[in-house]
Coordinates of C-alpha atoms in Angstrom, one line a residue:
Chain A
M1 CA 24.0 6.1 47.8
S2 CA 22.4 4.7 51.0
A3 CA 20.3 1.5 50.8
C4 CA 17.3 3.6 51.9
A5 CA 17.5 6.1 49.1
L6 CA 18.2 3.3 46.6
R7 CA 15.1 1.5 47.7
V8 CA 13.0 4.6 47.0
F9 CA 14.5 4.9 43.5
V10 CA 13.7 1.3 42.8
Q11 CA 10.2 1.6 44.0
R12 CA 9.5 4.5 41.8
A13 CA 11.3 2.9 38.9
A14 CA 9.2 -0.3 39.2
V15 CA 5.9 1.7 39.3
M16 CA 7.0 3.8 36.4
R17 CA 7.9 0.7 34.3
K18 CA 4.5 -0.7 35.0
A19 CA 2.7 2.1 33.2
A20 CA 5.0 2.9 30.3
H21 CA 3.4 6.1 29.2
Q22 CA 2.6 7.4 32.7
T23 CA 3.7 10.8 33.8
F24 CA 3.2 11.2 37.5
S25 CA 1.2 14.2 38.7
Q26 CA 3.3 16.7 40.7
T27 CA 0.8 16.3 43.5
R28 CA 1.3 12.7 44.4
A29 CA 0.6 12.3 48.1
F30 CA 3.4 10.4 49.7
P31 CA 2.5 8.3 52.7
Q32 CA 4.8 9.2 55.6
C33 CA 7.1 6.3 55.3
V34 CA 8.3 7.2 51.8
T35 CA 10.5 10.1 51.1
G36 CA 12.7 11.2 48.3
S37 CA 12.3 11.7 44.6
Y38 CA 11.8 9.2 41.8
T39 CA 13.7 8.3 38.8
H40 CA 14.0 5.6 36.1
S41 CA 16.5 3.0 36.9
R42 CA 16.0 -0.5 35.4
G43 CA 19.5 -1.7 36.1
I44 CA 19.5 -0.9 39.8
N45 CA 16.3 -2.9 40.4
T46 CA 17.7 -6.4 39.7
L47 CA 20.9 -5.6 41.7
T48 CA 19.2 -4.2 44.8
N49 CA 16.4 -6.8 44.9
S50 CA 19.0 -9.5 45.4
L51 CA 20.8 -7.4 48.0
R52 CA 17.7 -6.9 50.1
A53 CA 16.2 -10.3 50.6
E54 CA 16.2 -9.7 54.4
E55 CA 13.9 -6.8 54.1
K56 CA 11.1 -8.7 52.4
V57 CA 7.7 -9.0 53.9
T58 CA 5.0 -11.5 53.0
V59 CA 1.6 -10.2 52.3
H60 CA -1.6 -12.1 51.4
F61 CA -4.4 -10.5 49.4
L62 CA -7.8 -12.1 49.6
N63 CA -9.2 -11.1 46.2
R64 CA -12.9 -10.4 45.3
D65 CA -13.2 -13.8 43.7
G66 CA -12.2 -15.5 46.9
K67 CA -8.7 -16.4 45.7
R68 CA -5.7 -15.7 47.8
I69 CA -2.7 -14.0 46.3
T70 CA 0.6 -14.2 48.2
V71 CA 3.4 -11.8 47.4
K72 CA 6.8 -10.9 48.9
A73 CA 7.4 -7.2 49.0
L74 CA 9.8 -4.7 50.4
T75 CA 9.5 -2.8 53.6
G76 CA 8.8 0.8 52.8
E77 CA 6.6 0.0 49.8
S78 CA 3.0 1.2 50.0
L79 CA 0.3 -1.4 49.4
L80 CA -0.5 0.4 46.2
D81 CA 3.1 -0.1 45.1
V82 CA 2.9 -3.8 46.0
V83 CA -0.3 -4.3 43.8
V84 CA 1.2 -2.3 40.9
N85 CA 4.7 -3.8 41.1
N86 CA 3.4 -7.3 41.2
D87 CA 0.8 -6.7 38.6
L88 CA -1.9 -8.2 40.8
D89 CA -5.2 -8.9 39.1
I90 CA -7.3 -6.4 41.1
D91 CA -9.6 -4.5 38.7
G92 CA -9.5 -0.7 39.0
F93 CA -7.1 -0.5 41.9
G94 CA -5.3 2.8 42.5
A95 CA -7.1 4.9 39.9
C96 CA -5.7 8.2 41.1
E97 CA -2.2 6.7 41.5
G98 CA -1.8 7.3 45.2
T99 CA -2.8 11.0 45.4
L100 CA -5.8 10.7 47.8
A101 CA -8.2 11.6 45.1
C102 CA -10.2 8.3 45.0
S103 CA -10.9 5.3 47.2
T104 CA -10.2 2.5 44.8
C105 CA -7.2 1.2 46.8
H106 CA -9.5 0.4 49.7
L107 CA -8.3 -2.6 51.7
I108 CA -9.7 -4.3 54.8
F109 CA -7.2 -5.3 57.5
E110 CA -7.3 -7.9 60.3
E111 CA -8.2 -6.1 63.5
G112 CA -4.9 -6.8 65.3
V113 CA -2.9 -5.5 62.3
Y114 CA -5.1 -2.4 61.9
K115 CA -4.4 -1.3 65.4
K116 CA -0.6 -1.4 64.7
L117 CA -1.0 0.9 61.8
G118 CA -1.3 4.2 63.6
A119 CA -3.4 7.3 63.1
V120 CA -5.3 8.0 59.9
S121 CA -5.0 11.6 58.5
D122 CA -8.1 13.6 57.9
E123 CA -7.3 13.6 54.2
E124 CA -7.2 9.8 54.0
M125 CA -10.3 9.5 56.2
D126 CA -12.2 11.9 53.9
M127 CA -11.6 9.6 50.9
L128 CA -12.1 6.4 52.9
D129 CA -15.5 7.7 53.8
L130 CA -16.6 7.3 50.2
A131 CA -15.5 3.7 49.9
Y132 CA -18.1 1.0 49.4
G133 CA -18.3 -1.5 52.2
L134 CA -16.3 0.7 54.6
T135 CA -15.4 -1.2 57.8
D136 CA -13.7 -0.2 61.1
T137 CA -10.5 -1.8 59.9
S138 CA -10.5 -0.2 56.4
R139 CA -7.5 1.8 55.1
L140 CA -6.4 3.2 51.7
G141 CA -3.6 1.0 50.4
C142 CA -1.7 3.9 49.0
Q143 CA -1.3 5.3 52.6
V144 CA 0.0 2.2 54.3
C145 CA 3.6 1.2 54.0
L146 CA 5.1 -2.2 54.8
R147 CA 7.1 -2.8 57.9
K148 CA 8.7 -6.0 59.2
D149 CA 6.0 -6.3 61.9
L150 CA 3.3 -6.5 59.2
D151 CA 4.8 -9.7 57.8
G152 CA 2.2 -12.3 57.0
M153 CA -0.8 -10.0 57.2
I154 CA -3.9 -10.9 55.3
L155 CA -5.7 -8.1 53.4
R156 CA -9.2 -8.4 52.1
V157 CA -10.0 -6.6 48.8
P158 CA -13.5 -5.3 49.3
D159 CA -16.3 -5.7 46.7
V160 CA -17.1 -2.7 44.7
I161 CA -20.5 -1.2 43.8
S162 CA -22.0 -2.9 40.8
D163 CA -25.4 -3.3 39.2
A164 CA -25.6 -6.9 40.3
R165 CA -25.4 -6.0 43.9
V166 CA -27.6 -4.2 46.3
D167 CA -27.4 -0.4 45.5
S168 CA -25.1 0.8 48.2
E169 CA -26.8 4.2 48.3
K170 CA -29.9 2.5 49.7
E171 CA -28.1 -0.1 51.8
S172 CA -25.7 2.0 53.7
S173 CA -27.8 5.1 54.1
T174 CA -24.7 7.3 54.1
A175 CA -24.3 8.1 50.5
P176 CA -26.6 10.3 48.5
P177 CA -25.7 10.5 44.8
K178 CA -22.3 12.2 44.4
V179 CA -20.7 13.9 41.5
Chain B
I1 CA -0.5 2.2 10.6
W2 CA -2.5 -0.3 12.5
G3 CA -2.3 -2.9 9.7
S4 CA 1.5 -2.9 9.9
H5 CA 1.5 -3.9 13.6
I6 CA 2.4 -7.5 14.4
C7 CA -0.2 -8.6 16.9
R8 CA 1.7 -10.1 19.8
V9 CA -1.3 -11.6 21.5
R10 CA -1.3 -15.4 21.1
G11 CA -4.2 -16.7 19.2
L12 CA -6.0 -13.4 18.7
S13 CA -5.2 -12.0 15.3
S14 CA -6.7 -8.6 14.6
S15 CA -8.7 -9.9 11.6
S16 CA -10.5 -12.6 13.5
S17 CA -11.1 -11.0 16.9
P18 CA -14.5 -9.6 17.8
R19 CA -14.9 -5.9 17.0
V20 CA -16.6 -3.6 19.4
C21 CA -17.4 0.1 18.9
I22 CA -17.7 2.5 21.8
V23 CA -19.6 5.8 21.4
G24 CA -18.0 8.4 23.7
G25 CA -14.4 9.0 24.6
G26 CA -14.8 9.9 28.3
P27 CA -14.1 7.8 31.4
A28 CA -17.0 5.4 30.7
G29 CA -15.8 4.8 27.1
F30 CA -12.2 4.3 28.2
Y31 CA -12.9 2.1 31.1
T32 CA -15.3 -0.1 29.1
A33 CA -12.6 -0.4 26.4
Q34 CA -9.9 -1.3 28.9
Q35 CA -11.9 -4.4 30.0
L36 CA -13.0 -5.4 26.5
L37 CA -9.5 -5.3 25.1
K38 CA -8.7 -8.6 26.7
N39 CA -11.3 -10.2 24.3
A40 CA -11.9 -7.9 21.4
A41 CA -10.6 -5.1 19.2
V42 CA -12.1 -1.8 20.3
D43 CA -12.7 1.4 18.5
I44 CA -13.7 4.6 20.4
Y45 CA -15.6 7.3 18.6
E46 CA -15.7 10.8 20.1
R47 CA -17.4 13.9 18.9
L48 CA -14.6 16.3 19.8
P49 CA -11.1 16.1 18.4
V50 CA -9.9 15.7 22.0
P51 CA -10.6 12.7 24.3
F52 CA -11.4 12.3 28.0
G53 CA -14.7 13.9 28.4
L54 CA -15.5 15.3 31.8
V55 CA -12.1 14.3 33.1
R56 CA -10.9 17.1 30.9
F57 CA -13.9 19.4 30.9
G58 CA -15.6 18.7 34.3
V59 CA -12.9 18.0 37.0
A60 CA -12.0 21.3 38.6
P61 CA -8.6 22.8 37.6
D62 CA -7.4 22.8 41.2
H63 CA -7.9 19.0 41.3
P64 CA -5.2 17.8 39.0
E65 CA -4.7 14.5 40.9
V66 CA -8.2 13.4 39.9
K67 CA -7.1 13.7 36.3
N68 CA -4.3 11.0 36.8
V69 CA -6.8 8.5 35.3
I70 CA -5.8 10.1 32.0
N71 CA -2.6 8.0 32.2
T72 CA -4.6 4.8 32.2
F73 CA -6.8 6.0 29.4
T74 CA -3.7 6.9 27.3
Q75 CA -2.4 3.4 27.8
T76 CA -5.7 2.0 26.7
A77 CA -5.8 4.1 23.6
Q78 CA -2.3 3.1 22.7
H79 CA -3.1 -0.6 23.0
E80 CA -2.6 -2.3 19.7
R81 CA -6.2 -3.5 19.5
C82 CA -7.6 -0.1 20.4
S83 CA -8.1 2.9 18.1
F84 CA -9.5 6.3 18.9
H85 CA -11.4 8.3 16.3
G86 CA -12.1 11.9 17.3
N87 CA -14.2 14.5 15.4
V88 CA -17.0 12.1 14.7
N89 CA -20.5 13.1 15.7
V90 CA -22.4 9.8 16.1
G91 CA -26.1 10.4 15.2
K92 CA -25.2 13.0 12.7
D93 CA -22.1 11.9 10.7
V94 CA -22.8 8.2 11.1
T95 CA -25.9 6.4 12.6
I96 CA -26.0 3.8 15.3
D97 CA -27.4 1.3 12.7
E98 CA -24.4 1.9 10.5
L99 CA -22.1 1.3 13.5
R100 CA -24.0 -1.9 14.4
Q101 CA -23.5 -3.2 10.8
A102 CA -19.8 -2.6 11.0
Y103 CA -19.2 -4.1 14.5
H104 CA -20.2 -7.2 16.5
A105 CA -21.4 -4.9 19.4
V106 CA -21.8 -1.2 20.1
V107 CA -21.5 0.4 23.5
L108 CA -23.1 3.8 24.2
S109 CA -20.9 5.7 26.6
Y110 CA -21.8 9.2 25.6
G111 CA -22.6 10.6 29.0
A112 CA -24.9 13.6 29.8
E113 CA -24.3 16.7 27.8
G114 CA -27.5 18.5 28.8
N115 CA -28.6 19.9 32.2
R116 CA -31.7 19.8 34.2
S117 CA -33.5 23.1 34.2
M118 CA -35.0 24.7 37.2
G119 CA -38.2 25.3 35.3
I120 CA -38.9 28.7 36.8
P121 CA -39.7 32.1 35.3
G122 CA -36.6 34.3 34.6
E123 CA -34.4 31.3 34.1
D124 CA -33.3 32.5 30.7
L125 CA -32.3 36.0 31.9
P126 CA -28.7 37.2 31.4
G127 CA -26.8 36.4 34.6
V128 CA -28.3 32.9 35.0
F129 CA -26.1 29.9 34.0
S130 CA -26.2 26.2 34.3
A131 CA -23.2 24.8 36.3
K132 CA -22.5 22.6 33.3
D133 CA -21.9 25.7 31.2
F134 CA -20.0 27.6 33.9
V135 CA -17.7 24.7 34.5
G136 CA -17.4 24.2 30.8
W137 CA -16.3 27.8 30.5
Y138 CA -13.5 27.7 33.0
N139 CA -12.4 24.3 31.7
G140 CA -12.2 25.2 28.1
L141 CA -15.1 23.4 26.6
P142 CA -15.3 24.8 23.0
S143 CA -19.1 25.4 23.1
N144 CA -18.8 27.5 26.2
K145 CA -15.9 29.7 25.2
E146 CA -18.2 32.7 24.5
L147 CA -20.0 32.5 27.8
H148 CA -18.6 35.8 29.2
P149 CA -20.2 35.5 32.6
D150 CA -20.5 38.9 34.2
L151 CA -18.6 38.7 37.5
S152 CA -19.1 42.4 38.5
F153 CA -21.7 41.6 41.2
E154 CA -21.0 41.1 44.9
T155 CA -23.3 38.1 45.5
A156 CA -23.6 34.9 43.6
V157 CA -26.2 32.2 44.4
I158 CA -25.7 28.6 43.4
L159 CA -28.7 26.3 43.4
G160 CA -27.8 22.7 44.4
Q161 CA -25.3 21.5 47.0
G162 CA -23.4 18.7 45.3
N163 CA -19.7 18.6 44.5
V164 CA -20.2 20.5 41.3
A165 CA -21.8 23.4 43.2
L166 CA -18.9 23.3 45.7
D167 CA -16.4 23.4 42.8
V168 CA -18.1 26.4 41.2
A169 CA -18.1 28.2 44.6
R170 CA -14.5 27.4 45.2
I171 CA -13.4 28.6 41.7
L172 CA -15.4 31.8 42.2
L173 CA -13.7 32.5 45.6
A174 CA -10.2 31.0 45.3
P175 CA -7.3 33.5 45.3
V176 CA -6.0 33.8 41.8
E177 CA -2.6 32.6 43.1
M178 CA -4.2 29.2 43.7
L179 CA -5.5 29.0 40.1
K180 CA -2.8 30.6 38.0
E181 CA -0.6 27.5 37.6
T182 CA -3.5 25.1 36.8
D183 CA -5.0 24.3 33.5
I184 CA -7.9 26.8 33.9
T185 CA -8.3 28.7 30.7
Q186 CA -6.6 32.0 30.5
N187 CA -9.8 34.0 29.7
A188 CA -11.4 32.5 32.8
L189 CA -8.4 33.3 34.9
E190 CA -8.4 36.9 33.8
A191 CA -12.2 37.2 34.3
L192 CA -11.8 35.8 37.9
A193 CA -8.8 38.1 38.6
G194 CA -11.1 41.0 37.9
S195 CA -14.1 39.5 39.6
K196 CA -16.1 41.5 42.2
V197 CA -17.9 38.4 43.5
R198 CA -17.3 38.3 47.3
R199 CA -20.2 36.3 48.6
V200 CA -21.4 33.0 47.5
L201 CA -24.5 31.2 48.8
I202 CA -25.1 27.6 48.0
V203 CA -28.7 26.8 48.3
G204 CA -30.4 23.4 48.8
R205 CA -34.0 22.4 49.2
R206 CA -33.5 20.1 52.1
G207 CA -31.4 20.2 55.3
P208 CA -27.8 19.7 56.4
L209 CA -28.3 16.0 56.8
Q210 CA -29.3 15.6 53.2
I211 CA -26.4 17.7 51.7
A212 CA -25.0 15.9 48.6
C213 CA -21.5 17.2 48.5
T214 CA -18.6 15.2 50.1
I215 CA -16.3 16.1 52.9
K216 CA -13.2 16.7 50.8
E217 CA -14.9 19.5 48.9
L218 CA -16.4 20.9 52.1
R219 CA -13.0 20.9 53.8
E220 CA -11.5 22.8 50.9
M221 CA -14.3 25.4 51.1
V222 CA -13.8 25.8 54.9
N223 CA -10.1 26.2 54.4
L224 CA -10.3 28.8 51.6
P225 CA -8.0 31.7 52.3
N226 CA -9.6 35.1 53.2
T227 CA -13.1 33.5 53.2
R228 CA -15.3 33.2 56.3
A229 CA -18.3 30.8 56.7
D230 CA -21.7 32.4 56.3
M231 CA -24.2 30.0 57.7
L232 CA -27.6 30.3 59.5
P233 CA -27.6 28.7 62.9
A234 CA -31.4 28.3 62.5
D235 CA -30.8 25.9 59.6
F236 CA -28.9 23.6 62.1
E237 CA -31.6 23.2 64.8
G238 CA -31.8 19.7 66.0
I239 CA -28.7 18.6 64.0
A240 CA -26.4 18.2 67.0
E241 CA -28.8 15.7 68.6
A242 CA -29.0 13.6 65.4
L243 CA -25.2 13.2 65.2
K244 CA -24.7 10.2 67.3
D245 CA -26.9 7.9 65.2
L246 CA -25.2 8.8 61.9
P247 CA -22.9 6.5 60.0
R248 CA -19.3 7.7 60.1
P249 CA -19.1 9.4 56.7
R250 CA -22.3 11.4 57.2
K251 CA -21.3 12.2 60.8
R252 CA -17.9 13.6 59.9
L253 CA -19.4 15.7 57.1
T254 CA -22.1 17.1 59.5
E255 CA -19.5 17.8 62.2
L256 CA -17.4 19.7 59.9
M257 CA -20.3 21.9 58.8
M258 CA -21.3 22.5 62.4
K259 CA -17.7 23.5 63.2
A260 CA -17.9 26.1 60.4
V261 CA -21.2 27.4 61.8
K262 CA -19.8 27.7 65.3
E263 CA -16.4 29.1 64.4
G264 CA -17.6 31.4 61.6
G265 CA -14.1 32.2 60.6
D266 CA -12.0 35.3 60.4
D267 CA -14.1 38.5 60.7
K268 CA -11.5 40.3 58.7
A269 CA -12.0 38.0 55.7
E270 CA -13.0 39.8 52.6
K271 CA -15.1 37.0 51.2
C272 CA -17.7 34.7 52.6
C273 CA -19.3 31.5 51.5
G274 CA -22.1 29.5 53.1
F275 CA -25.0 27.2 52.7
R276 CA -28.7 28.1 52.8
F277 CA -30.9 25.1 53.5
F278 CA -34.7 24.4 53.1
R279 CA -35.0 26.7 50.1
S280 CA -36.1 26.1 46.6
P281 CA -35.9 28.6 43.7
V282 CA -39.3 29.8 42.4
E283 CA -38.4 32.9 40.3
V284 CA -35.4 34.8 39.0
L285 CA -36.0 38.4 39.6
A286 CA -35.1 41.1 37.1
G287 CA -34.3 44.7 37.7
A288 CA -36.6 47.6 36.8
D289 CA -35.6 47.4 33.2
G290 CA -36.2 43.7 33.1
K291 CA -33.0 43.1 31.2
R292 CA -31.0 40.9 33.5
A293 CA -31.1 38.9 36.8
T294 CA -30.8 41.0 39.9
G295 CA -32.1 38.6 42.5
I296 CA -33.7 35.2 43.2
R297 CA -37.0 34.4 45.0
L298 CA -36.7 31.3 47.2
A299 CA -39.5 29.3 48.7
L300 CA -38.9 28.1 52.3
N301 CA -39.4 24.4 52.9
K302 CA -39.9 22.1 55.8
L303 CA -38.7 18.5 55.9
E304 CA -41.0 15.5 55.9
G305 CA -39.3 12.3 57.1
S306 CA -35.6 12.0 57.8
G307 CA -32.3 10.8 56.5
E308 CA -31.7 10.3 52.8
S309 CA -35.3 9.9 51.9
A310 CA -36.5 13.1 53.6
R311 CA -38.7 15.2 51.4
A312 CA -39.0 19.0 51.1
E313 CA -42.5 20.3 51.5
V314 CA -43.5 23.9 50.8
T315 CA -44.5 26.2 53.7
G316 CA -45.8 29.1 51.6
Q317 CA -43.1 31.4 52.9
L318 CA -40.9 33.3 50.5
E319 CA -37.5 35.0 50.7
D320 CA -35.8 37.2 48.1
V321 CA -32.0 37.3 47.8
D322 CA -30.2 40.1 45.8
C323 CA -27.6 38.7 43.5
G324 CA -26.2 39.2 40.0
L325 CA -24.9 35.8 39.3
I326 CA -27.1 32.7 39.5
I327 CA -25.8 29.2 38.8
S328 CA -28.1 26.2 38.8
S329 CA -26.2 23.1 39.7
I330 CA -29.1 20.6 39.9
G331 CA -27.8 17.9 37.7
Y332 CA -26.6 17.0 34.2
K333 CA -28.9 15.2 31.8
S334 CA -28.4 12.8 28.9
I335 CA -30.1 13.3 25.6
P336 CA -31.1 10.9 22.8
I337 CA -28.6 11.0 19.9
D338 CA -30.2 8.6 17.5
P339 CA -33.9 7.8 17.0
A340 CA -33.0 4.1 16.5
V341 CA -31.9 3.9 20.2
P342 CA -34.6 3.5 22.9
F343 CA -34.6 6.4 25.3
D344 CA -36.4 7.0 28.6
P345 CA -37.2 10.7 28.7
R346 CA -38.4 10.6 32.3
R347 CA -35.2 9.3 33.7
A348 CA -33.2 10.7 30.7
I349 CA -31.2 7.4 30.3
V350 CA -31.1 4.7 27.7
P351 CA -33.3 1.9 29.1
N352 CA -31.2 -1.1 29.9
E353 CA -30.9 -4.3 31.9
M354 CA -27.4 -4.4 33.5
G355 CA -26.0 -2.5 30.5
R356 CA -27.8 -4.4 27.8
V357 CA -30.0 -1.9 25.9
Q358 CA -33.7 -2.9 26.0
D359 CA -35.0 -4.8 23.0
T360 CA -31.8 -4.2 21.0
A361 CA -29.4 -7.1 20.7
G362 CA -25.7 -6.2 20.3
L363 CA -26.3 -2.7 21.8
Y364 CA -25.0 -1.9 25.3
C365 CA -24.4 1.2 27.5
S366 CA -22.1 2.3 30.3
G367 CA -21.6 5.3 32.5
W368 CA -24.0 8.2 33.0
V369 CA -26.1 7.4 29.9
K370 CA -26.8 4.1 31.5
R371 CA -27.3 4.9 35.2
G372 CA -28.0 8.6 35.3
P373 CA -25.6 11.5 35.9
T374 CA -24.3 10.8 39.4
G375 CA -21.2 9.3 40.9
V376 CA -17.5 10.0 40.8
I377 CA -15.0 8.6 38.3
A378 CA -14.6 5.4 40.3
T379 CA -18.3 4.8 40.2
T380 CA -18.3 5.1 36.4
M381 CA -15.2 2.8 36.3
N382 CA -17.0 0.0 38.2
D383 CA -20.1 0.5 36.1
S384 CA -18.1 0.3 32.9
F385 CA -16.4 -2.8 34.0
D386 CA -19.8 -4.3 34.7
T387 CA -21.1 -3.5 31.2
A388 CA -17.9 -4.9 29.7
H389 CA -18.3 -8.2 31.6
V390 CA -21.9 -8.5 30.5
L391 CA -20.8 -8.0 26.9
I392 CA -18.0 -10.6 27.2
Q393 CA -20.5 -13.0 28.8
D394 CA -22.8 -12.5 25.9
M395 CA -19.9 -13.1 23.5
E396 CA -19.1 -16.4 25.2
A397 CA -22.7 -17.5 25.4
G398 CA -23.1 -17.1 21.7
K399 CA -25.6 -14.2 21.9
L400 CA -23.6 -12.2 19.4
D401 CA -22.9 -13.7 16.0
L402 CA -19.1 -13.7 16.0
S403 CA -18.9 -16.0 13.0
V404 CA -19.5 -13.1 10.7
N405 CA -16.5 -10.9 10.0
K406 CA -17.1 -7.3 10.7
P407 CA -15.1 -4.5 9.0
G408 CA -15.0 -2.1 11.9
A409 CA -13.2 1.2 11.6
Q410 CA -12.0 0.5 8.1
A411 CA -15.6 0.7 6.8
I412 CA -16.7 3.5 9.1
T413 CA -13.7 5.7 8.2
A414 CA -14.4 5.2 4.5
L415 CA -18.1 6.0 5.0
L416 CA -17.2 9.2 6.9
Q417 CA -14.8 10.2 4.2
T418 CA -17.6 10.1 1.6
R419 CA -19.5 12.5 3.9
G420 CA -16.6 14.9 4.2
V421 CA -15.7 13.9 7.8
R422 CA -12.1 13.2 8.7
T423 CA -11.2 11.7 12.0
V424 CA -8.6 12.6 14.6
L425 CA -6.4 9.6 15.6
F426 CA -4.9 9.3 19.1
S427 CA -1.5 10.2 17.8
Q428 CA -3.0 13.3 16.4
W429 CA -4.6 14.2 19.7
E430 CA -1.1 13.9 21.1
K431 CA 0.0 16.8 18.8
I432 CA -2.8 18.9 20.3
N433 CA -1.7 17.8 23.8
A434 CA 1.9 18.7 23.1
E435 CA 0.8 22.2 21.8
E436 CA -1.4 22.8 24.9
E437 CA 1.5 21.8 27.2
K438 CA 3.9 24.0 25.3
R439 CA 1.6 27.0 25.5
G440 CA 0.9 26.4 29.1
K441 CA 4.6 26.2 29.9
S442 CA 5.2 29.7 28.6
Q443 CA 2.6 31.0 31.1
G444 CA 3.7 28.9 34.0
K445 CA 0.6 26.7 33.7
A446 CA 0.0 23.0 33.4
R447 CA -1.4 23.6 30.0
E448 CA -3.3 26.2 28.0
K449 CA -6.2 24.4 26.4
L450 CA -7.2 25.1 22.8
L451 CA -10.7 26.6 22.8
D452 CA -11.4 26.4 19.1
V453 CA -12.3 23.1 17.4
D454 CA -10.9 24.3 14.0
E455 CA -7.6 25.2 15.6
M456 CA -7.5 21.7 17.2
L457 CA -8.1 20.1 13.9
K458 CA -5.5 22.2 12.2
I459 CA -2.9 21.1 14.7
A460 CA -4.0 17.5 14.7
W461 CA -3.8 17.2 10.9
S462 CA -0.6 19.3 10.5

């Protein structure tokens, strides 16, 4: 089995272990960097993790409470995978499990990094449009995969709409009530 | 079964932790529970034998990814400090006061089961439905199983232009091939397979810049096979000039609509779908025998002001549209379920301050019953997290008397038993779930929902 295919198995296994009773929808939208099917494989994870130290990338999350969370993750993992696999304390992240049916994995990138990421699909843009606090360097984490040249990037986790804040529907003037 | 569990959480034994009761087993209830479980034992009460509320009965069958949140809810329900109790009608089988006596805090998360009415003559004629009921029908809500909408007319008119309206239009016009592997009910699938509806008009009282739907749903509409766009260029006067000043989300949505106006679509298409703007319904018209709807009378509006706050003003002009199916999609509406709970009939919500119910210590609310019936699941999620945080704050600030031991579900279940009410536990819902998946599998569908509450109960308690 090639290292690439192994990595995919491991990613999926890690995500599936996280949510013990989860059954993935058949319609999970894969970001372009990830291919292949998923499977359960606890044993492989420990083995391949130690084999692949050289493909690790450091990512910093600036959380809503201002705290910085630093993790090492694998190239090829989506940022949603990174949050899930590392059990990061980000409330409500990835509600639709990476299927482009919500905008809860919204992340804000540094401008230089954002430019390196490439074109955004219409499908992603459509969901991103619904995100609170949308910026010009916003992306959905489930659609962005780690590469070596993204090592050390800092991601800001945007605030979400809440009663205690200004009502975004009035503030941003883009969003009438939606159901 | 819960008593025999060894509680693995350090320092939080199930007999001494605060007990919270949640009324409503939909997304608001589950997301509120998810946050509270860190600090309390949580019991969720739901009227139906089955959980998940609008995620099960509202989300369109061709949007299965949106239902992935069920996986999170399932985890929450299976948490050792959480228990789900279906088949309990709060307000009828047990009162809010009785719940408040048995728990340290009660959260109302029962959503919006009613709908706004158009308030026009002829609204009750056969052929007129609320979107709530139509959606409930194709999604297997037990109380809508006898809806039997007549789909033998060519034109359907939908009032309202939000995502629910777009869902209804799409389900009416989608090829059966697109629907037959989903969890749409078999009777709806068969009715749609035999449908004569070929033209759907989605009517809004304001203009294109005020449309309430989102771009994903509009794109799905534009891409529907064998369906061309049926728009009025006149409705779009002045819109192109306004584009440059719009924020990106509104701009992209408007551009997509304008593209549909311009390109029209395949002339050979058998079906058509389009928006009609600046129109408000004033009367449902009946045929000569007066027995059913045969058309709708619309008043033409002009816009005062611009942007989100623009208002529709009457011009006095009228327009009649022939149609045999009229669906009003102008909003859901919450109802009061217990006289002991304050209720604001004008806004149709439980009056509250950040989720704390007005003048009622220990009572909270989350979701649509708190903020009104708008927003996607993620909106409800954030709102529910907020209520949970406020409740936890109150616990930590000593605003709830946690020194008193509360009996929780033990007392309520016993009380219900004396009233002849037996609950459905989550593990029993899972039997219903397994049966639905099994029946679906034999038809090549994701699931075949049970439509009958008695049948659900029989399987749950088997």
